[in-house]
Amino acid sequence: MRMPIAAILCIAGLCSVAFAAKPWDGTYSDFKGSYLIYSGDLGEEAAPTSSDHKAALSIQGDMAKVLFDSIGPDLKDACGASADIRVREKGDLDCVHDKGDRASPYVCHFGINLRTGKSMRGSIC
C-alpha cells in the first residue's frame, strides 16, 4: 500500500507543529510563588531563630504545572486526594492539581533547612 507524497508531507508537517514548542535556550524563566521563613515545625511555625531557620516555598502557575507533569504518577491514597484533586510527590517536593481552582489549579511545595542546606517538606496535609 503506497501512501501519497502529499499525505506523508501532511503527517510530517503535523508532527513538526506538535513539537514546535518554544525551543530550549538555557535562560531562566520567571515564576509565581511565595515563601515563609520560620522555625519549629510546619503547622506550628514560629519566628526564625539563630539556631532554627527554615524556608517553605510554594510555586504556582506554569512552573507548578511543569513540575507536576514531571513527577507523576498520581498518588491515589494521598492526603487530600479526590476526584478533583490530584496529588503527586517526589522526595521533598509535592504538587497538587486542583481542577476546581480556576485561578491557580497547580501548586507545588518544598522546603529548605537554611542552617543545613538540606531539602525538606514544604507543606503539611
JSON list of C-alpha atoms in Angstrom, two decimals:
[
{"chain": "A", "resi": 1, "resn": "MET", "atom": "CA", "xyz": [0.00, 0.00, 0.00]},
{"chain": "A", "resi": 2, "resn": "ARG", "atom": "CA", "xyz": [1.53, 3.28, -1.11]},
{"chain": "A", "resi": 3, "resn": "MET", "atom": "CA", "xyz": [0.92, 6.46, 0.73]},
{"chain": "A", "resi": 4, "resn": "PRO", "atom": "CA", "xyz": [0.77, 9.55, -1.49]},
{"chain": "A", "resi": 5, "resn": "ILE", "atom": "CA", "xyz": [3.57, 12.05, -1.05]},
{"chain": "A", "resi": 6, "resn": "ALA", "atom": "CA", "xyz": [1.07, 14.73, -0.01]},
{"chain": "A", "resi": 7, "resn": "ALA", "atom": "CA", "xyz": [-0.17, 12.58, 2.88]},
{"chain": "A", "resi": 8, "resn": "ILE", "atom": "CA", "xyz": [3.38, 11.93, 4.06]},
{"chain": "A", "resi": 9, "resn": "LEU", "atom": "CA", "xyz": [4.19, 15.65, 3.93]},
{"chain": "A", "resi": 10, "resn": "CYS", "atom": "CA", "xyz": [0.97, 16.46, 5.78]},
{"chain": "A", "resi": 11, "resn": "ILE", "atom": "CA", "xyz": [1.79, 14.00, 8.57]},
{"chain": "A", "resi": 12, "resn": "ALA", "atom": "CA", "xyz": [5.35, 15.32, 8.79]},
{"chain": "A", "resi": 13, "resn": "GLY", "atom": "CA", "xyz": [4.01, 18.87, 8.98]},
{"chain": "A", "resi": 14, "resn": "LEU", "atom": "CA", "xyz": [1.59, 17.99, 11.76]},
{"chain": "A", "resi": 15, "resn": "CYS", "atom": "CA", "xyz": [4.36, 16.27, 13.71]},
{"chain": "A", "resi": 16, "resn": "SER", "atom": "CA", "xyz": [6.62, 19.29, 13.39]},
{"chain": "A", "resi": 17, "resn": "VAL", "atom": "CA", "xyz": [3.81, 21.59, 14.63]},
{"chain": "A", "resi": 18, "resn": "ALA", "atom": "CA", "xyz": [3.16, 19.25, 17.57]},
{"chain": "A", "resi": 19, "resn": "PHE", "atom": "CA", "xyz": [6.79, 19.51, 18.63]},
{"chain": "A", "resi": 20, "resn": "ALA", "atom": "CA", "xyz": [7.17, 23.21, 17.80]},
{"chain": "A", "resi": 21, "resn": "ALA", "atom": "CA", "xyz": [7.10, 24.36, 21.42]},
{"chain": "A", "resi": 22, "resn": "LYS", "atom": "CA", "xyz": [9.44, 27.14, 22.38]},
{"chain": "A", "resi": 23, "resn": "PRO", "atom": "CA", "xyz": [12.94, 25.76, 21.84]},
{"chain": "A", "resi": 24, "resn": "TRP", "atom": "CA", "xyz": [15.08, 25.39, 24.94]},
{"chain": "A", "resi": 25, "resn": "ASP", "atom": "CA", "xyz": [17.52, 28.28, 25.09]},
{"chain": "A", "resi": 26, "resn": "GLY", "atom": "CA", "xyz": [19.07, 27.83, 28.53]},
{"chain": "A", "resi": 27, "resn": "THR", "atom": "CA", "xyz": [17.64, 31.02, 30.05]},
{"chain": "A", "resi": 28, "resn": "TYR", "atom": "CA", "xyz": [15.85, 31.22, 33.37]},
{"chain": "A", "resi": 29, "resn": "SER", "atom": "CA", "xyz": [12.11, 31.91, 33.43]},
{"chain": "A", "resi": 30, "resn": "ASP", "atom": "CA", "xyz": [10.05, 33.90, 35.91]},
{"chain": "A", "resi": 31, "resn": "PHE", "atom": "CA", "xyz": [7.57, 32.08, 38.10]},
{"chain": "A", "resi": 32, "resn": "LYS", "atom": "CA", "xyz": [4.82, 32.89, 40.57]},
{"chain": "A", "resi": 33, "resn": "GLY", "atom": "CA", "xyz": [5.47, 31.85, 44.13]},
{"chain": "A", "resi": 34, "resn": "SER", "atom": "CA", "xyz": [5.57, 32.67, 47.80]},
{"chain": "A", "resi": 35, "resn": "TYR", "atom": "CA", "xyz": [7.65, 31.68, 50.80]},
{"chain": "A", "resi": 36, "resn": "LEU", "atom": "CA", "xyz": [7.64, 31.54, 54.58]},
{"chain": "A", "resi": 37, "resn": "ILE", "atom": "CA", "xyz": [10.78, 31.81, 56.73]},
{"chain": "A", "resi": 38, "resn": "TYR", "atom": "CA", "xyz": [10.16, 30.13, 60.09]},
{"chain": "A", "resi": 39, "resn": "SER", "atom": "CA", "xyz": [11.43, 27.95, 62.93]},
{"chain": "A", "resi": 40, "resn": "GLY", "atom": "CA", "xyz": [9.82, 24.92, 64.51]},
{"chain": "A", "resi": 41, "resn": "ASP", "atom": "CA", "xyz": [7.66, 22.55, 62.51]},
{"chain": "A", "resi": 42, "resn": "LEU", "atom": "CA", "xyz": [5.15, 23.17, 59.74]},
{"chain": "A", "resi": 43, "resn": "GLY", "atom": "CA", "xyz": [1.75, 23.71, 61.29]},
{"chain": "A", "resi": 44, "resn": "GLU", "atom": "CA", "xyz": [3.38, 25.08, 64.45]},
{"chain": "A", "resi": 45, "resn": "GLU", "atom": "CA", "xyz": [5.65, 27.72, 62.91]},
{"chain": "A", "resi": 46, "resn": "ALA", "atom": "CA", "xyz": [7.37, 30.36, 64.98]},
{"chain": "A", "resi": 47, "resn": "ALA", "atom": "CA", "xyz": [9.68, 33.26, 64.24]},
{"chain": "A", "resi": 48, "resn": "PRO", "atom": "CA", "xyz": [13.07, 32.10, 62.95]},
{"chain": "A", "resi": 49, "resn": "THR", "atom": "CA", "xyz": [15.89, 31.91, 65.48]},
{"chain": "A", "resi": 50, "resn": "SER", "atom": "CA", "xyz": [19.65, 31.89, 65.11]},
{"chain": "A", "resi": 51, "resn": "SER", "atom": "CA", "xyz": [19.69, 28.11, 65.50]},
{"chain": "A", "resi": 52, "resn": "ASP", "atom": "CA", "xyz": [16.46, 27.21, 63.65]},
{"chain": "A", "resi": 53, "resn": "HIS", "atom": "CA", "xyz": [15.89, 28.85, 60.29]},
{"chain": "A", "resi": 54, "resn": "LYS", "atom": "CA", "xyz": [13.79, 27.17, 57.57]},
{"chain": "A", "resi": 55, "resn": "ALA", "atom": "CA", "xyz": [12.07, 28.19, 54.35]},
{"chain": "A", "resi": 56, "resn": "ALA", "atom": "CA", "xyz": [8.81, 26.77, 52.99]},
{"chain": "A", "resi": 57, "resn": "LEU", "atom": "CA", "xyz": [8.30, 27.62, 49.32]},
{"chain": "A", "resi": 58, "resn": "SER", "atom": "CA", "xyz": [5.12, 27.49, 47.24]},
{"chain": "A", "resi": 59, "resn": "ILE", "atom": "CA", "xyz": [5.14, 27.69, 43.44]},
{"chain": "A", "resi": 60, "resn": "GLN", "atom": "CA", "xyz": [2.02, 28.33, 41.37]},
{"chain": "A", "resi": 61, "resn": "GLY", "atom": "CA", "xyz": [1.16, 28.64, 37.69]},
{"chain": "A", "resi": 62, "resn": "ASP", "atom": "CA", "xyz": [3.13, 27.40, 34.69]},
{"chain": "A", "resi": 63, "resn": "MET", "atom": "CA", "xyz": [6.18, 26.34, 36.71]},
{"chain": "A", "resi": 64, "resn": "ALA", "atom": "CA", "xyz": [4.00, 24.27, 39.05]},
{"chain": "A", "resi": 65, "resn": "LYS", "atom": "CA", "xyz": [2.35, 22.58, 36.06]},
{"chain": "A", "resi": 66, "resn": "VAL", "atom": "CA", "xyz": [5.76, 21.69, 34.62]},
{"chain": "A", "resi": 67, "resn": "LEU", "atom": "CA", "xyz": [6.83, 20.22, 37.96]},
{"chain": "A", "resi": 68, "resn": "PHE", "atom": "CA", "xyz": [3.51, 18.38, 38.40]},
{"chain": "A", "resi": 69, "resn": "ASP", "atom": "CA", "xyz": [3.76, 16.86, 34.92]},
{"chain": "A", "resi": 70, "resn": "SER", "atom": "CA", "xyz": [7.38, 15.83, 35.58]},
{"chain": "A", "resi": 71, "resn": "ILE", "atom": "CA", "xyz": [6.94, 13.93, 38.84]},
{"chain": "A", "resi": 72, "resn": "GLY", "atom": "CA", "xyz": [3.94, 11.63, 38.20]},
{"chain": "A", "resi": 73, "resn": "PRO", "atom": "CA", "xyz": [2.16, 9.39, 38.74]},
{"chain": "A", "resi": 74, "resn": "ASP", "atom": "CA", "xyz": [-0.75, 10.50, 40.93]},
{"chain": "A", "resi": 75, "resn": "LEU", "atom": "CA", "xyz": [-0.88, 9.18, 44.48]},
{"chain": "A", "resi": 76, "resn": "LYS", "atom": "CA", "xyz": [-4.31, 7.61, 44.87]},
{"chain": "A", "resi": 77, "resn": "ASP", "atom": "CA", "xyz": [-4.43, 7.48, 48.68]},
{"chain": "A", "resi": 78, "resn": "ALA", "atom": "CA", "xyz": [-2.60, 10.75, 49.38]},
{"chain": "A", "resi": 79, "resn": "CYS", "atom": "CA", "xyz": [-3.93, 13.14, 51.99]},
{"chain": "A", "resi": 80, "resn": "GLY", "atom": "CA", "xyz": [-6.35, 15.50, 50.24]},
{"chain": "A", "resi": 81, "resn": "ALA", "atom": "CA", "xyz": [-6.60, 13.48, 47.01]},
{"chain": "A", "resi": 82, "resn": "SER", "atom": "CA", "xyz": [-10.07, 13.25, 45.47]},
{"chain": "A", "resi": 83, "resn": "ALA", "atom": "CA", "xyz": [-11.78, 13.13, 42.09]},
{"chain": "A", "resi": 84, "resn": "ASP", "atom": "CA", "xyz": [-10.99, 16.84, 41.62]},
{"chain": "A", "resi": 85, "resn": "ILE", "atom": "CA", "xyz": [-7.65, 17.00, 43.44]},
{"chain": "A", "resi": 86, "resn": "ARG", "atom": "CA", "xyz": [-4.66, 15.10, 42.09]},
{"chain": "A", "resi": 87, "resn": "VAL", "atom": "CA", "xyz": [-1.56, 14.77, 44.30]},
{"chain": "A", "resi": 88, "resn": "ARG", "atom": "CA", "xyz": [1.98, 13.87, 43.25]},
{"chain": "A", "resi": 89, "resn": "GLU", "atom": "CA", "xyz": [5.17, 13.65, 45.31]},
{"chain": "A", "resi": 90, "resn": "LYS", "atom": "CA", "xyz": [8.84, 13.07, 44.63]},
{"chain": "A", "resi": 91, "resn": "GLY", "atom": "CA", "xyz": [11.23, 13.27, 47.55]},
{"chain": "A", "resi": 92, "resn": "ASP", "atom": "CA", "xyz": [10.51, 16.50, 49.43]},
{"chain": "A", "resi": 93, "resn": "LEU", "atom": "CA", "xyz": [8.56, 18.02, 46.52]},
{"chain": "A", "resi": 94, "resn": "ASP", "atom": "CA", "xyz": [4.78, 17.73, 46.48]},
{"chain": "A", "resi": 95, "resn": "CYS", "atom": "CA", "xyz": [2.47, 19.07, 43.79]},
{"chain": "A", "resi": 96, "resn": "VAL", "atom": "CA", "xyz": [-1.30, 19.33, 43.56]},
{"chain": "A", "resi": 97, "resn": "HIS", "atom": "CA", "xyz": [-3.64, 19.84, 40.62]},
{"chain": "A", "resi": 98, "resn": "ASP", "atom": "CA", "xyz": [-6.98, 21.15, 41.87]},
{"chain": "A", "resi": 99, "resn": "LYS", "atom": "CA", "xyz": [-9.44, 21.05, 38.96]},
{"chain": "A", "resi": 100, "resn": "GLY", "atom": "CA", "xyz": [-11.85, 23.25, 40.93]},
{"chain": "A", "resi": 101, "resn": "ASP", "atom": "CA", "xyz": [-9.36, 26.11, 41.38]},
{"chain": "A", "resi": 102, "resn": "ARG", "atom": "CA", "xyz": [-9.60, 28.09, 38.15]},
{"chain": "A", "resi": 103, "resn": "ALA", "atom": "CA", "xyz": [-7.26, 30.87, 39.31]},
{"chain": "A", "resi": 104, "resn": "SER", "atom": "CA", "xyz": [-4.33, 28.63, 40.25]},
{"chain": "A", "resi": 105, "resn": "PRO", "atom": "CA", "xyz": [-5.01, 24.93, 39.58]},
{"chain": "A", "resi": 106, "resn": "TYR", "atom": "CA", "xyz": [-1.38, 23.85, 40.02]},
{"chain": "A", "resi": 107, "resn": "VAL", "atom": "CA", "xyz": [0.69, 24.39, 43.17]},
{"chain": "A", "resi": 108, "resn": "CYS", "atom": "CA", "xyz": [3.91, 22.78, 44.39]},
{"chain": "A", "resi": 109, "resn": "HIS", "atom": "CA", "xyz": [5.67, 22.95, 47.77]},
{"chain": "A", "resi": 110, "resn": "PHE", "atom": "CA", "xyz": [9.14, 22.19, 49.05]},
{"chain": "A", "resi": 111, "resn": "GLY", "atom": "CA", "xyz": [11.30, 23.40, 51.89]},
{"chain": "A", "resi": 112, "resn": "ILE", "atom": "CA", "xyz": [14.91, 24.12, 52.77]},
{"chain": "A", "resi": 113, "resn": "ASN", "atom": "CA", "xyz": [16.57, 23.96, 56.15]},
{"chain": "A", "resi": 114, "resn": "LEU", "atom": "CA", "xyz": [18.61, 27.16, 55.91]},
{"chain": "A", "resi": 115, "resn": "ARG", "atom": "CA", "xyz": [21.07, 26.04, 58.60]},
{"chain": "A", "resi": 116, "resn": "THR", "atom": "CA", "xyz": [21.99, 22.75, 56.92]},
{"chain": "A", "resi": 117, "resn": "GLY", "atom": "CA", "xyz": [21.08, 23.48, 53.29]},
{"chain": "A", "resi": 118, "resn": "LYS", "atom": "CA", "xyz": [19.14, 20.23, 53.10]},
{"chain": "A", "resi": 119, "resn": "SER", "atom": "CA", "xyz": [15.78, 19.94, 51.41]},
{"chain": "A", "resi": 120, "resn": "MET", "atom": "CA", "xyz": [12.70, 19.16, 53.44]},
{"chain": "A", "resi": 121, "resn": "ARG", "atom": "CA", "xyz": [8.93, 19.09, 53.10]},
{"chain": "A", "resi": 122, "resn": "GLY", "atom": "CA", "xyz": [7.35, 22.48, 52.42]},
{"chain": "A", "resi": 123, "resn": "SER", "atom": "CA", "xyz": [3.75, 21.71, 53.30]},
{"chain": "A", "resi": 124, "resn": "ILE", "atom": "CA", "xyz": [1.57, 19.57, 55.50]},
{"chain": "A", "resi": 125, "resn": "CYS", "atom": "CA", "xyz": [-1.65, 17.85, 54.55]}
]
